[in-house]
Structures are given as C-alpha cells and as structure tokens.
Short mmCIF file of C-alpha atoms (C1' of nucleotides) in Angstrom, two decimals:
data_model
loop_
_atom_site.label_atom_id
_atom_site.label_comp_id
_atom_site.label_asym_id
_atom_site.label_seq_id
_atom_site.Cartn_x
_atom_site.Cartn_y
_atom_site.Cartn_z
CA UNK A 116 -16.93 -44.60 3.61
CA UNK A 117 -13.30 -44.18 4.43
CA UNK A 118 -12.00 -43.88 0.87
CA UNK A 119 -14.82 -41.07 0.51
CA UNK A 120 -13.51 -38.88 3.15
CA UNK A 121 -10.02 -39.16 2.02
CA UNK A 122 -10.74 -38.00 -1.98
CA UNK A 123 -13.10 -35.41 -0.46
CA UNK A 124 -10.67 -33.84 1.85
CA UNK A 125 -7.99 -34.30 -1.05
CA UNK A 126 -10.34 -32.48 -3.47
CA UNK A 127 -11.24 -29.28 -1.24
CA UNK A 128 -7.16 -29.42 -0.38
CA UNK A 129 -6.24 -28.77 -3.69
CA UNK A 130 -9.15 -26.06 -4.48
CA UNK A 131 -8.36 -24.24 -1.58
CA UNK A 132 -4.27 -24.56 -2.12
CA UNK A 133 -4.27 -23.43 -5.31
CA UNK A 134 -6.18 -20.25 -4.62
CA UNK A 135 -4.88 -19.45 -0.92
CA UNK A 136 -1.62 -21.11 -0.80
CA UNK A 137 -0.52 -23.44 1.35
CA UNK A 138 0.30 -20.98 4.33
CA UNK A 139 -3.01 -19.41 4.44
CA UNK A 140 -4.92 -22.45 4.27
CA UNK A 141 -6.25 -23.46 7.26
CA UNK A 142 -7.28 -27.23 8.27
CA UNK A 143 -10.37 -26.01 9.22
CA UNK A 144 -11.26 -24.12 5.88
CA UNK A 145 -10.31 -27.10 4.42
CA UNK A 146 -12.51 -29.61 6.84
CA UNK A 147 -15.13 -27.15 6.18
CA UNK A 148 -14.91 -27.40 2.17
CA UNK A 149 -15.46 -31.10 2.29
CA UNK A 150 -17.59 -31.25 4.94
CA UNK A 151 -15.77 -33.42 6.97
CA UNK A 152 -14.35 -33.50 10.40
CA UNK A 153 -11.57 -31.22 11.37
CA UNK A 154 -9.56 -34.26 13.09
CA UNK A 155 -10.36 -36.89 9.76
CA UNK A 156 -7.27 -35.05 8.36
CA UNK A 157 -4.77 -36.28 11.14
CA UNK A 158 -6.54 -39.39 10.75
CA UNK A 159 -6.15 -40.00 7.23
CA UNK A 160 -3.04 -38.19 6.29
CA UNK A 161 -1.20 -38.02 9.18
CA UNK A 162 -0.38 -34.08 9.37
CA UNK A 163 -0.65 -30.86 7.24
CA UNK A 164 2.42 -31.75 5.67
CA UNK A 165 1.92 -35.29 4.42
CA UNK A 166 -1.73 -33.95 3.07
CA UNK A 167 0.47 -31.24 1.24
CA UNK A 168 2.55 -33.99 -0.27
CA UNK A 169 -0.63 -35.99 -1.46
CA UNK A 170 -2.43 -33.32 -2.95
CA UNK A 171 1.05 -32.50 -5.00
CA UNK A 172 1.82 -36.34 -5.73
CA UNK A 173 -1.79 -36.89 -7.38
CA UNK A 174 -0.45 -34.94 -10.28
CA UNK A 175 3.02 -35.53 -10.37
CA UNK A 176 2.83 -39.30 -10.75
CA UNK A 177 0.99 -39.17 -13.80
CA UNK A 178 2.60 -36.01 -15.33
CA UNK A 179 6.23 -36.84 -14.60
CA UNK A 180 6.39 -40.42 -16.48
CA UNK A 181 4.27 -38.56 -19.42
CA UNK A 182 6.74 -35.59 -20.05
CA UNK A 183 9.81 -39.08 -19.91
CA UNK A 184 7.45 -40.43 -22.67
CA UNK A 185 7.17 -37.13 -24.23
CA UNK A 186 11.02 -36.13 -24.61
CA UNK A 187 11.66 -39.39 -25.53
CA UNK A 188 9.55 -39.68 -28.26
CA UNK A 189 10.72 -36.53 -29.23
CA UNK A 190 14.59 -37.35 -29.59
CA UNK A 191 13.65 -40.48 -31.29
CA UNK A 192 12.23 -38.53 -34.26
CA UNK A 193 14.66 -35.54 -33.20
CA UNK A 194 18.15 -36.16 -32.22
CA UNK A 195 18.72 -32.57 -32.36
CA UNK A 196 15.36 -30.93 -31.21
CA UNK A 197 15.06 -26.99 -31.05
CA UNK A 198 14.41 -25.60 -27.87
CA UNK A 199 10.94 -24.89 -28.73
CA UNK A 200 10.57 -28.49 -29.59
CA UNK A 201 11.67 -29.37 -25.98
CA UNK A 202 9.56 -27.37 -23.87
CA UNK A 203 6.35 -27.85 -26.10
CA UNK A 204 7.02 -31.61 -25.26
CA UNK A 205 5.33 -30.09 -21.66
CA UNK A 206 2.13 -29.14 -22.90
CA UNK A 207 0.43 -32.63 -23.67
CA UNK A 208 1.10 -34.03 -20.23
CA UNK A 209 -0.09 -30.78 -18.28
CA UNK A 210 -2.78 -30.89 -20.59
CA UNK A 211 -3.61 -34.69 -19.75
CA UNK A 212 -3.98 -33.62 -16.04
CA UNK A 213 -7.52 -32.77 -17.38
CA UNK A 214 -8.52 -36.00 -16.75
CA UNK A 215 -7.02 -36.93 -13.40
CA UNK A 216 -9.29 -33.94 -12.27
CA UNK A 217 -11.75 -31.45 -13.78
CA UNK A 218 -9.97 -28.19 -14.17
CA UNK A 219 -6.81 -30.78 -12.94
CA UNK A 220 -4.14 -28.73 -15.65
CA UNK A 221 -5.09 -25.33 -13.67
CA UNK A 222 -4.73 -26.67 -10.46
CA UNK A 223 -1.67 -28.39 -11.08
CA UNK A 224 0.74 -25.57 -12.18
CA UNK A 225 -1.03 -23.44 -9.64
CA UNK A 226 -0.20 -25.88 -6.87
CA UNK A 227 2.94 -25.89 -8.33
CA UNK A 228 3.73 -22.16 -8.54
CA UNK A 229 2.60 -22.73 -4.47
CA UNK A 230 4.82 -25.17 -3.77
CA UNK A 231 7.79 -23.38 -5.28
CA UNK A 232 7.29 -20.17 -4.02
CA UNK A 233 6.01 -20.80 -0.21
CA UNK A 234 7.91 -24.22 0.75
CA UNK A 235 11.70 -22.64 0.46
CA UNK A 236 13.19 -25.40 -1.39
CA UNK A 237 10.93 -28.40 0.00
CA UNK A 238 8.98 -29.12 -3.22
CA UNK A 239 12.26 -28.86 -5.36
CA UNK A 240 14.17 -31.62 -3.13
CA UNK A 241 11.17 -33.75 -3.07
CA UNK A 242 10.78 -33.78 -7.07
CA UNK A 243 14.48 -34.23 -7.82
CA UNK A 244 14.22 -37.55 -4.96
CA UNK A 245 11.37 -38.88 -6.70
CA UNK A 246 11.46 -37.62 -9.99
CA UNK A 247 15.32 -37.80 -10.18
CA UNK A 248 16.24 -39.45 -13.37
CA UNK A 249 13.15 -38.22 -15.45
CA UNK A 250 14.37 -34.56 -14.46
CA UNK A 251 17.64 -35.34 -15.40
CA UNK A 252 16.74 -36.86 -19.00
CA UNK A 253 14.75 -33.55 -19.49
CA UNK A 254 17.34 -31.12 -18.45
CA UNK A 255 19.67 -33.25 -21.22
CA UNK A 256 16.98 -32.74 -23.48
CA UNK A 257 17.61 -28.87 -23.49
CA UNK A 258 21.22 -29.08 -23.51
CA UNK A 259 21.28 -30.95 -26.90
CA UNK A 260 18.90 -28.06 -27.71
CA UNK A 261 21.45 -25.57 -26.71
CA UNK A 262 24.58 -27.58 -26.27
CA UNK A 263 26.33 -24.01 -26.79
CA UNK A 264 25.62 -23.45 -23.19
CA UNK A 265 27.56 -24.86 -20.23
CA UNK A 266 26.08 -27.11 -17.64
CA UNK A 267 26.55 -24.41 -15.20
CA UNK A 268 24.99 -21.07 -17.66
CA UNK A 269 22.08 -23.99 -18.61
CA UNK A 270 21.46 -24.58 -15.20
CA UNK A 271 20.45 -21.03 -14.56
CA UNK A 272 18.60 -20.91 -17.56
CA UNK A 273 16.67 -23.64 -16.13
CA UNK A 274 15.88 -22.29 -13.18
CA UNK A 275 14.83 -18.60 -15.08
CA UNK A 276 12.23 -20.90 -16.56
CA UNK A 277 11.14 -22.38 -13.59
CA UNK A 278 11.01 -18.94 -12.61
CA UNK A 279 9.01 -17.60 -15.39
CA UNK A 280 6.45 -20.80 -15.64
CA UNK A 281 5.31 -20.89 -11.52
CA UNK A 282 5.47 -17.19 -11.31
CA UNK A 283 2.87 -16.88 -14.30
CA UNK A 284 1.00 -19.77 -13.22
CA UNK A 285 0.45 -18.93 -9.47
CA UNK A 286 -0.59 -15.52 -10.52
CA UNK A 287 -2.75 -16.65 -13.39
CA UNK A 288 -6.03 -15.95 -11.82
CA UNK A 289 -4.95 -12.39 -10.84
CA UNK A 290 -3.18 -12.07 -14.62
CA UNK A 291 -6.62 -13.23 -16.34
CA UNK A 292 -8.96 -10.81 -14.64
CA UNK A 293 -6.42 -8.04 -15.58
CA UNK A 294 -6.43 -9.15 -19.09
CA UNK A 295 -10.00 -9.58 -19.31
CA UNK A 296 -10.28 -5.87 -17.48
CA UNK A 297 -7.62 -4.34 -19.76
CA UNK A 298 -7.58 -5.67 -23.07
CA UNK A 299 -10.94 -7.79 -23.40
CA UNK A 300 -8.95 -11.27 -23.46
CA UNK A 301 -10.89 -14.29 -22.19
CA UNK A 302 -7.77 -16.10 -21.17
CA UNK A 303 -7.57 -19.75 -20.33
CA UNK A 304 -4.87 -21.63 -18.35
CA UNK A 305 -4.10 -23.29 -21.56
CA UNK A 306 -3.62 -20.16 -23.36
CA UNK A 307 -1.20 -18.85 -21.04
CA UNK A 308 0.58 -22.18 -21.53
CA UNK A 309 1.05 -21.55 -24.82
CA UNK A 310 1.75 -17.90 -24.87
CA UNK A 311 4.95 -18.77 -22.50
CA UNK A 312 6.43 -21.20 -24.71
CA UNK A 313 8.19 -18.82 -27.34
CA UNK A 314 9.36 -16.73 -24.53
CA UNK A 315 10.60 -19.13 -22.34
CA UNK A 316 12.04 -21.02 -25.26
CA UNK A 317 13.53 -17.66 -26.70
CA UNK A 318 15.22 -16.90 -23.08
CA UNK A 319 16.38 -20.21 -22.26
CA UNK A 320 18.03 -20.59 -26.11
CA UNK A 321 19.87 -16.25 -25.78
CA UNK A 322 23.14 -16.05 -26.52
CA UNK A 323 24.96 -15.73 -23.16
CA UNK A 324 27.09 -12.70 -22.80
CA UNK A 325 29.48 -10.99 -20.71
CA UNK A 326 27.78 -7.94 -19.37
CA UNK A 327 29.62 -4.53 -20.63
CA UNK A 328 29.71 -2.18 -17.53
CA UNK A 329 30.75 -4.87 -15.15
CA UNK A 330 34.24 -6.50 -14.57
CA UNK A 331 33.12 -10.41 -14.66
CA UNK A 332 30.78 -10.76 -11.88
CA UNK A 333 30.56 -14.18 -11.95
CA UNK A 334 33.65 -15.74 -10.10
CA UNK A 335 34.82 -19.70 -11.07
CA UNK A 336 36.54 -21.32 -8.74
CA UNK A 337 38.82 -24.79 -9.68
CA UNK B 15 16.57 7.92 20.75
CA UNK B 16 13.37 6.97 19.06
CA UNK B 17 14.20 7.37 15.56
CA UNK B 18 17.39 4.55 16.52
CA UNK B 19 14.56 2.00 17.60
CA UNK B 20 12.65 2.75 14.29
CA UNK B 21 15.45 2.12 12.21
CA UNK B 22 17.01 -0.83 14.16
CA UNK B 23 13.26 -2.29 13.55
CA UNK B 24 13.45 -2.00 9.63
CA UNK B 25 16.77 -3.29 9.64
CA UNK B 26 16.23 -6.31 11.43
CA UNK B 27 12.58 -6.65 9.31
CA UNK B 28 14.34 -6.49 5.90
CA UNK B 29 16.24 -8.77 7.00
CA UNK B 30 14.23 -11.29 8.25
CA UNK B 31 11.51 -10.78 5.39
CA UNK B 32 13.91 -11.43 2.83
CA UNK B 33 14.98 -14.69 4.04
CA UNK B 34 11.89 -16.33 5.28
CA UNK B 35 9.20 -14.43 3.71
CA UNK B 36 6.38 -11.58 5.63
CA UNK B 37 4.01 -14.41 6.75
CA UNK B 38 6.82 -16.07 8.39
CA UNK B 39 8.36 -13.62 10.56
CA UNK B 40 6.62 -12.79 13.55
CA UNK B 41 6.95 -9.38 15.19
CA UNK B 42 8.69 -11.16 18.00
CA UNK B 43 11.04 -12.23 16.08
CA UNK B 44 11.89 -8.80 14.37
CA UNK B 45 11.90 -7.02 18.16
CA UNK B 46 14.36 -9.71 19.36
CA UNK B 47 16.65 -9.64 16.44
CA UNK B 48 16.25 -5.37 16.79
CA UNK B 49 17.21 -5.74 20.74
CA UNK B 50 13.87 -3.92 21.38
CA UNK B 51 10.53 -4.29 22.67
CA UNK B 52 7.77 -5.70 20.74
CA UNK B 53 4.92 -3.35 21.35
CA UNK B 54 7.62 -1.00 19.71
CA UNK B 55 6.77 -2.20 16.63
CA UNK B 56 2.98 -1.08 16.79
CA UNK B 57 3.65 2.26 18.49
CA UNK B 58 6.04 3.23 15.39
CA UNK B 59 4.71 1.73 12.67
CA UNK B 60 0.83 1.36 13.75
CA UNK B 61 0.73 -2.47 12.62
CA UNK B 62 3.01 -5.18 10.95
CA UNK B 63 1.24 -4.13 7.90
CA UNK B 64 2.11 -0.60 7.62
CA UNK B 65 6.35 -1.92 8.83
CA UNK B 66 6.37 -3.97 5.45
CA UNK B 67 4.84 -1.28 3.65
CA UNK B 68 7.80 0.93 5.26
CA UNK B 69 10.48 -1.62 4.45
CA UNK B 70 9.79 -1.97 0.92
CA UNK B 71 8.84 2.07 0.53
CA UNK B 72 12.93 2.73 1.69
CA UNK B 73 14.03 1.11 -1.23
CA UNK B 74 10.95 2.19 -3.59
CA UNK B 75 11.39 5.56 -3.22
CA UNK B 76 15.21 5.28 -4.24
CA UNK B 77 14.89 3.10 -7.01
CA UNK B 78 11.75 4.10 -9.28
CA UNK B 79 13.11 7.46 -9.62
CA UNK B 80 16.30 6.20 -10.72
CA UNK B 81 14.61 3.67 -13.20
CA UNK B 82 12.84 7.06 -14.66
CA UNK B 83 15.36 8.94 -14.89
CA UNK B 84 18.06 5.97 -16.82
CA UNK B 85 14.80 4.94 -18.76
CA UNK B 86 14.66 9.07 -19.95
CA UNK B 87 18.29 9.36 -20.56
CA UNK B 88 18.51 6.23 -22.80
CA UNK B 89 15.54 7.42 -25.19
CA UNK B 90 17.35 10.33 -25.33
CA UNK B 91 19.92 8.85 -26.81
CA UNK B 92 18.50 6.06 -28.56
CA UNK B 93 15.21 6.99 -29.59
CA UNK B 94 14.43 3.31 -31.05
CA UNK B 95 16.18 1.55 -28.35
CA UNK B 96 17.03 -2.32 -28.15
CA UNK B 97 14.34 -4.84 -25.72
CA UNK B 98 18.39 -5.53 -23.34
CA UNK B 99 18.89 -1.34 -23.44
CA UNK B 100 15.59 -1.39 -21.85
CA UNK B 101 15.65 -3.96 -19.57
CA UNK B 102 19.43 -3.02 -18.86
CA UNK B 103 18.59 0.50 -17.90
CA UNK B 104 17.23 -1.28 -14.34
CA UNK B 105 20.56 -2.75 -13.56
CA UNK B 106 22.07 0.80 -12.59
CA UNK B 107 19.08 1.28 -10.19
CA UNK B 108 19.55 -1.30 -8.68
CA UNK B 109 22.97 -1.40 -7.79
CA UNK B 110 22.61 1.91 -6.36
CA UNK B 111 20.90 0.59 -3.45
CA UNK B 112 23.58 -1.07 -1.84
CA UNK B 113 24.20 2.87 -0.88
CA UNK B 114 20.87 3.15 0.91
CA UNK B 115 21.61 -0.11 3.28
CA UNK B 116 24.76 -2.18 3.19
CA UNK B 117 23.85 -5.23 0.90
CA UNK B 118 20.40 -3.35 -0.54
CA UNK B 119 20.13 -4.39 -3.85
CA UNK B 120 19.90 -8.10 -2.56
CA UNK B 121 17.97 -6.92 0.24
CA UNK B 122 15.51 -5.27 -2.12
CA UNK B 123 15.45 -7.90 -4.86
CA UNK B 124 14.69 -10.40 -2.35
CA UNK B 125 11.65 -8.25 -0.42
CA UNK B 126 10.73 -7.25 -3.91
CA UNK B 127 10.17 -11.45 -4.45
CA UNK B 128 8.18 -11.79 -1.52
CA UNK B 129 6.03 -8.82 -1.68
CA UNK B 130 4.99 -10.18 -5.58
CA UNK B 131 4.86 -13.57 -4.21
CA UNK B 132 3.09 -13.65 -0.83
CA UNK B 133 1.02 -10.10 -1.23
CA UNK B 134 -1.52 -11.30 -3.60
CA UNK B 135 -1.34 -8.60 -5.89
CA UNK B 136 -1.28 -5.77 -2.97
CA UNK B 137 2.41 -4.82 -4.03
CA UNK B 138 1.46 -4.73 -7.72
CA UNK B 139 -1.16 -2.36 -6.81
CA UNK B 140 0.69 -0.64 -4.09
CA UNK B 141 3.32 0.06 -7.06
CA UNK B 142 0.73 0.94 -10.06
CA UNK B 143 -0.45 3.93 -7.15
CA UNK B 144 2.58 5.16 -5.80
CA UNK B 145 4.43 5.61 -9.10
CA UNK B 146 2.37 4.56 -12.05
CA UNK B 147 3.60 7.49 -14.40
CA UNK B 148 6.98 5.97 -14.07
CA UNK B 149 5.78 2.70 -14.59
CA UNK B 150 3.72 3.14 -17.81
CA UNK B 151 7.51 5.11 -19.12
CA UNK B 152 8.97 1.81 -18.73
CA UNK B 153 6.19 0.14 -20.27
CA UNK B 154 6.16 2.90 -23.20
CA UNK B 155 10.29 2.47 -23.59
CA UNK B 156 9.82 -1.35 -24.09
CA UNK B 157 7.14 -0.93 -26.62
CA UNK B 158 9.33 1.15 -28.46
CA UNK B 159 11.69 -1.67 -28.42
CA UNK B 160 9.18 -4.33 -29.43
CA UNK B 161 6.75 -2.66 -31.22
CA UNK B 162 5.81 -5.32 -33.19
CA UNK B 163 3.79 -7.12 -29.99
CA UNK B 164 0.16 -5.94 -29.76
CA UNK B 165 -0.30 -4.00 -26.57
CA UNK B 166 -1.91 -7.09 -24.97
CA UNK B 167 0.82 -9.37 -26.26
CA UNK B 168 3.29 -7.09 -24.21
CA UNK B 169 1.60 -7.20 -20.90
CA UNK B 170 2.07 -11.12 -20.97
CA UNK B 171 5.22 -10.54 -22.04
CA UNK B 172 6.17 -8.10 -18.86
CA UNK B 173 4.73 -9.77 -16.66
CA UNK B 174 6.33 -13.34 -17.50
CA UNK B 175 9.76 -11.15 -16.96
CA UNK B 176 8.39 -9.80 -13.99
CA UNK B 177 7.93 -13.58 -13.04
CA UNK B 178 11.59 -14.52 -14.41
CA UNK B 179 13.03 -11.86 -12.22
CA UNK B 180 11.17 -11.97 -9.10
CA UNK B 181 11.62 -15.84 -8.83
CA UNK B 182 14.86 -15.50 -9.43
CA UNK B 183 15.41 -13.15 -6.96
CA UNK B 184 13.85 -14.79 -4.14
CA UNK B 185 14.88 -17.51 -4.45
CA UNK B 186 18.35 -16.28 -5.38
CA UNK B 187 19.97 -17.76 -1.95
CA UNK B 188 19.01 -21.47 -2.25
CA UNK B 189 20.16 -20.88 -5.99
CA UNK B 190 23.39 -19.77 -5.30
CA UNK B 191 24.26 -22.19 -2.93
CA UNK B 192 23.33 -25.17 -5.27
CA UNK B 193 25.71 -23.45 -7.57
CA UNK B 194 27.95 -23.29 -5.58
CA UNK B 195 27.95 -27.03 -4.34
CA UNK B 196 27.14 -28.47 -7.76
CA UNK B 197 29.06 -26.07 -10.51
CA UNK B 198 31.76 -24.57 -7.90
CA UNK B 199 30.52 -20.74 -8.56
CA UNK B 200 31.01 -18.28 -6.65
CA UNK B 201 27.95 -16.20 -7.12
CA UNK B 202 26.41 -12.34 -5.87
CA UNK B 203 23.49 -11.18 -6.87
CA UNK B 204 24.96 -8.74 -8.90
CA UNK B 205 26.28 -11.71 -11.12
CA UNK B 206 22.58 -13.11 -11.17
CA UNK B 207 21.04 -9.78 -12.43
CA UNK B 208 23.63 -9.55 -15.16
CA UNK B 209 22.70 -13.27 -16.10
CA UNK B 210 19.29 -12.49 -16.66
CA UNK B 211 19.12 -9.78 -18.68
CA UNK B 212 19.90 -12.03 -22.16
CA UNK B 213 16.81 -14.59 -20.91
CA UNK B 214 14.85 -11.54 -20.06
CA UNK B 215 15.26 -9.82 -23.40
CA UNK B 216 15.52 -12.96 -25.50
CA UNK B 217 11.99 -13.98 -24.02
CA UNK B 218 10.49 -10.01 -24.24
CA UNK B 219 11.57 -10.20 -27.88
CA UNK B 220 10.52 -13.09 -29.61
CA UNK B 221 8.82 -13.59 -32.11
CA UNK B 222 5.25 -14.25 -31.10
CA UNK B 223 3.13 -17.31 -33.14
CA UNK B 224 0.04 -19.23 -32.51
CA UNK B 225 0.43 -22.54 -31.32
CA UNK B 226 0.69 -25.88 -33.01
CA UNK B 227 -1.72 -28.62 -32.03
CA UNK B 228 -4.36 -25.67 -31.08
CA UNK B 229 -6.97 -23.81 -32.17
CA UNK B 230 -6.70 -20.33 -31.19
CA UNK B 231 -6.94 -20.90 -26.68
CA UNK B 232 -6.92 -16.77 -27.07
CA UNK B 233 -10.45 -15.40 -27.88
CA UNK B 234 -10.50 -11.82 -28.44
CA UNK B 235 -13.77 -9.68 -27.88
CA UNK B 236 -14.69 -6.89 -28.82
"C1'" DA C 257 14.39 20.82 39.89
"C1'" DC C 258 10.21 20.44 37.59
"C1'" DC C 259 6.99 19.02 34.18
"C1'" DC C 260 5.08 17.03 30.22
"C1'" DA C 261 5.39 14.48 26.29
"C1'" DA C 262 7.71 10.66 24.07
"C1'" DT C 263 9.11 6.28 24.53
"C1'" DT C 264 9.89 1.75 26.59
"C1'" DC C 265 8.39 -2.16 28.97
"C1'" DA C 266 6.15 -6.47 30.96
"C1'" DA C 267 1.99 -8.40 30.80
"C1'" DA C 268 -2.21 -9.74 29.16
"C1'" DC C 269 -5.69 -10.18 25.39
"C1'" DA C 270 -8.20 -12.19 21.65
"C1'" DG C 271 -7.87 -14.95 17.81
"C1'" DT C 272 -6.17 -18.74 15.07
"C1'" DA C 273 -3.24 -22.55 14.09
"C1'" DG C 274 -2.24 -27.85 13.95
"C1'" DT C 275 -2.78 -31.67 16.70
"C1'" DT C 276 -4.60 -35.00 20.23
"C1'" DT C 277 -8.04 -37.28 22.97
"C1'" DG C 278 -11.57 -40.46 24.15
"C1'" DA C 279 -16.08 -41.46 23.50
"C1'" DA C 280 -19.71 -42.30 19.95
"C1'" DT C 281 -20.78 -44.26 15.75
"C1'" DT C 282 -20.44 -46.85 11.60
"C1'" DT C 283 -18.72 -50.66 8.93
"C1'" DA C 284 -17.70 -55.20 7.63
"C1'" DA C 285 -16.72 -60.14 8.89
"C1'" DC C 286 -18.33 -64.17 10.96
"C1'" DG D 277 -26.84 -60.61 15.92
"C1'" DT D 278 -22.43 -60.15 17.86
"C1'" DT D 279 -17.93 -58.54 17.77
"C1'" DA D 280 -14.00 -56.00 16.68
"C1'" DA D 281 -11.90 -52.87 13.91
"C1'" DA D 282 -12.31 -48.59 11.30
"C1'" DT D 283 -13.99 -44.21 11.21
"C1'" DT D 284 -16.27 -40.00 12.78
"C1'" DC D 285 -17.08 -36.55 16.07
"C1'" DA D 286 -17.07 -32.63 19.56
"C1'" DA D 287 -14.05 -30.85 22.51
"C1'" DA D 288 -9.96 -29.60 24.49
"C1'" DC D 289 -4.87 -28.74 24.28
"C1'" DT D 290 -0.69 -26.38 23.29
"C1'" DA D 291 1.57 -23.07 20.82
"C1'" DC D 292 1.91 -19.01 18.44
"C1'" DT D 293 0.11 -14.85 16.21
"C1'" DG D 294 -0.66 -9.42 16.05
"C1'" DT D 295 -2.33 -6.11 19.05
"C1'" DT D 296 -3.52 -3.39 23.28
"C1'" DT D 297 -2.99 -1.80 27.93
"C1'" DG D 298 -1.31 0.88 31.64
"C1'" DA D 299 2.41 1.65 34.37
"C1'" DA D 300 7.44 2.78 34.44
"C1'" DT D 301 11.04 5.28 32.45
"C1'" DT D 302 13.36 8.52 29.73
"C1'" DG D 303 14.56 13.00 27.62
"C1'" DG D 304 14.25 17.80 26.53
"C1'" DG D 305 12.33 22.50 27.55
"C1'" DT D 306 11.54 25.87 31.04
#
DNA sequence: ACCCAATTCAAACAGTAGTTTGAATTTAAC
DNA sequence: GTTAAATTCAAACTACTGTTTGAATTGGGT
C-alpha cells in the first residue's frame, strides 16, 4: 500500500533526523529504517528536500494553530500577561505533539533545533511564510509582556530564545546522559521544557543596558 | 615557504567554516580559496579532521587563558561577585582576538557555533580535556554568584547560556542582516556580545521553581 | 654544483551522496 | 480475467567527498 510506504519512510525520516541531523542522514539509512526502497523516496516525495519539509510540516501544522489558540486564550483572561505567562503558553501544544506521534514532543523540538542550526536560514523563512501571522501575534504577545523593550532590543531577545530553546533541545540527548552520569537526574524532554522556562523568561524580560567599557556599540541609523 | 601554505590554509578554513559550517566545506574548496594545492592540506595537517582541530586550537589557546586569568582577577576583587561580573569577565577575552587574526573574535564566535553545533559533543569534550581546570574556575566563579542553584540546577543553567550564546553567534550573520533590513541597525558582533550579557545573566540568575500544571518531570535518585 | 629533504603538484582512488531509469510487480476498476 | 495505472525494485548514473600516490619541483646545507 502506497499510503504505507509514505508514513513509513516519514516515520524512520524523523527518527533518524532528529538523532543524525539532516546532513548526515543518508537516503539510504533512511530507506533502510523503513524497509523500503531506496528510489520510493523520489517517488513519493519528490527529493531530499521536500521529504525534509514533510517530516517538519507534520508537526508544525498542528502545533502552530495550538500555540494561536494558546496566546489567545491567554490575553483574553490576561491583557497584560507576564513573560512567564507567555512562553508557558508553549508547553501545552509541544506537549500535544504526543499524540500526533509517540515520543512526537521529543522529536519535534529536536527536528527543530536541526532545522535551525543545519539549514542556514531555510527553516526560519519557511515558518514565517507559512506561519506568518500566528508568529507575529506571538511575538506581540511578549511585547505587551515587556512593552519596555523596543521592537528592535525585543527582536533580539527573541532570537536569544530561539537560541537558547533549539540549542538545548538538539543537544538534549547528549545533555540527559550527562545529567544522568553527573548528578543522578533521570531527565525527560518535558523536564527540560520546563526547566527553560524561568530562564528564558528571566532573559527575555532583563533590563536592557548600555554596556560600561564600551562606547555604544550598537549604531542606529535614520 | 611551507609554514606560508600552512597558514594561508587556516586562514582560508576559518573562513569558510564560519560561514557555511565544517561539513560543508570541502577541502577543495579551502585549497582553492588558499591558492594552493589540495593534497597540501593532508600533508600539513594529516586529515580535515586534525585542520579544524587546528583552526579552533589558534583561538583556544588565546582565549581560555585569558578567561582564567579575568575570571582570577575579578574574585580577587569581588570575592562574592554578581552572575553579569561573571559572565562579563568573557567579553575582554574575546575581544582580544581580533589581535590574533584580523576580525577573530567573530571568526572565533562563529567556529565556536559550529564546532558546538555540528561536532556532536566532540568540541565539548575536546574543551573539558584541553583546559578543564580553567573551565571548572568558571564554573566555580558562577556558583559563587548563584549559589542558591543546586549544583545540578547550574549545569542546566550553563549550558542553556552556552546554547543562548553559541546560537547567537552562529547565526550572528543572517541576524544582523535582518536587523539591518527590518530595524535599520547597524550591527558588529561586538554589539551582539554586549547585548547578551543582560539575557545571559537574567536567565543564569533566576529564580528557579517547579512547574505549574506538573508533577515533578525531574526525578532525583539517589 | 651537488645532494637530500621538504614541499608542491596533477592525477587517480575508494567511498558515499541524491537522483534517474526501465523493467517487474502489485493494485484497483471494470 | 483483463487492463491500465500505481507502485516497487535492482541497478546504474552523475557528482562530489577525503585521501593517497608518485613524480616533479623547490630550497637550504655542504
């Protein structure tokens, strides 16, 4: 059965993605995995690429219109959420991913984490095309959060986070064997969720500054 | 002159790595860029390996020194020092590089994001090796800071600033010119590190709590 | 001028990658 | 049961990778 081939090649994709990266996964590691035929990839999706896209869309189409729900359920009780507030509006609908696939909420961020890192910028235009408005309500979410900060010192902030949350995440395997090595922590994917959110939220919420031993180094033009 | 070939070969290397990543130069690539021949690269350096090992260990060998010695010279002087003193006590460092290669703290920022990124844990452990007295200072100096976080509590914490930072950095190119298009800033790297250090400390420091909608995803043995 | 070691060079090697091909097979509709 | 489309399959193709080879060249010491 066609439809068969498709999930399973979909299913060893992600698996092997999320632990390899995208670069280092081969077609035929992947073909393999599923137990498929190498050229039922080109047949199904087309290329590397578009299989790439798939795997990443599975998830995004359900978790992108849940964190929308999310924040706006949130400023409807919370016109003036805390940052905290905001970014814990994240957990339920990477938590939800559960149920698209077993293990779905670790894959996910890992595959994301991937993405960000090893496609130099792809991943990001693709969201913001697809994803455009939803990102945009969310990013307004944090600035009535922190409406202290200016689009432009938010927008860094932003991306700090991003920063901190695929960094964590695409590392998490290596992080939870050296936690469970070091300090005796079983450590889940959900735990580390919910260890990052007063740090993130504490970091994206800091007082901006000017820095003391430096003449301003940031330069605004117009 | 041999020793010119060498060096033209790690300059064009750092170069290339930092903007496209190890995986995705090829040593034909480097040689061309370097004007020399590509078996050149395996009869100095032994393998492509060993050259990225070389590239980053120029910059190492500078900066973790200098990290020791700011980190000594601020506990010296504040004995109960502040999470930014820390974390600020890098920023020195790093600028110093731009005296070991023209444009080396962005150089090394960058490689330093791709080596965390793409190496799979071998820089971490390359790092831990080479200078882990130095490292576990640093570590010591921001316990001092926080020493309310459990020892297990801080390692998260690190290593999600480890995350903020080397994101940042590497993808600090693509970042800067969407700030540039979209918020008409001028920005160096220089400017970037300065704007992370409140984010970084904000996040190091805060106040650690259990989660909401939970129970406990942390389960401690032992 | 000679020699020997260090270095450079063009070429080939072995391995892997994504993709394409065309025949074989399976599937579903009539 | 026949037919036609959809799918699977082994194999080959093209392109690129890091590495090795052995000859040519260079440079310094005597």
């Amino acid at each position: 059965m066609a439809m068969d081939t498709k999930t399973q090649i979909l299913n060893a994709a992600e698996q092997l993605f999320a632990e390899h990266g995208f670069g280092d996964t081969s077609l035929r590691a992947i073909t393999t995995e599923a137990k498929v035929n190498l050229a039922s990839v080109n047949y199904h999706f087309g290329s590397k690429k578009q299989l790439i896209q798939e795997v990443l869309q599975r998830y995004l189409k359900v978790f992108m219109p849940q964190v929308d729900q999310q924040v706006k359920a949130l400023l409807a009780e919370h016109p003036q959420p805390s940052v905290e507030q905001v970014f814990t509006s994240l957990v339920k609908p990477l938590l939800l991913l559960n149920q698209v696939r077993p293990d779905g909420t670790a894959l996910f961020v890992r595959l994301l984490g991937r993405g960000y890192s090893e496609s130099q910028g792809h991943l990001r235009k693709y969201i913001t095309f697809h994803y455009g408005q939803m990102l945009k309500n969310f990013v307004d979410a944090v600035h009535l959060a922190v409406p202290e900060l200016s689009k432009a010192e938010l927008f860094w902030r932003l991306h700090f986070a991003i920063g901190t949350f695929v960094f964590t995440m695409a590392s998490s395997k290596a992080l939870s064997e050296i936690a469970l090595a070091d300090y005796q922590q079983q450590v889940t994917v959900e735990g580390i969720i919910h260890r990052l959110m007063p740090y993130i939220s504490a970091g994206v919420g800091a007082k901006a500054h000017v820095s003391m031993n430096q003449s301003n180094p940031v330069l605004e033009i117009a």
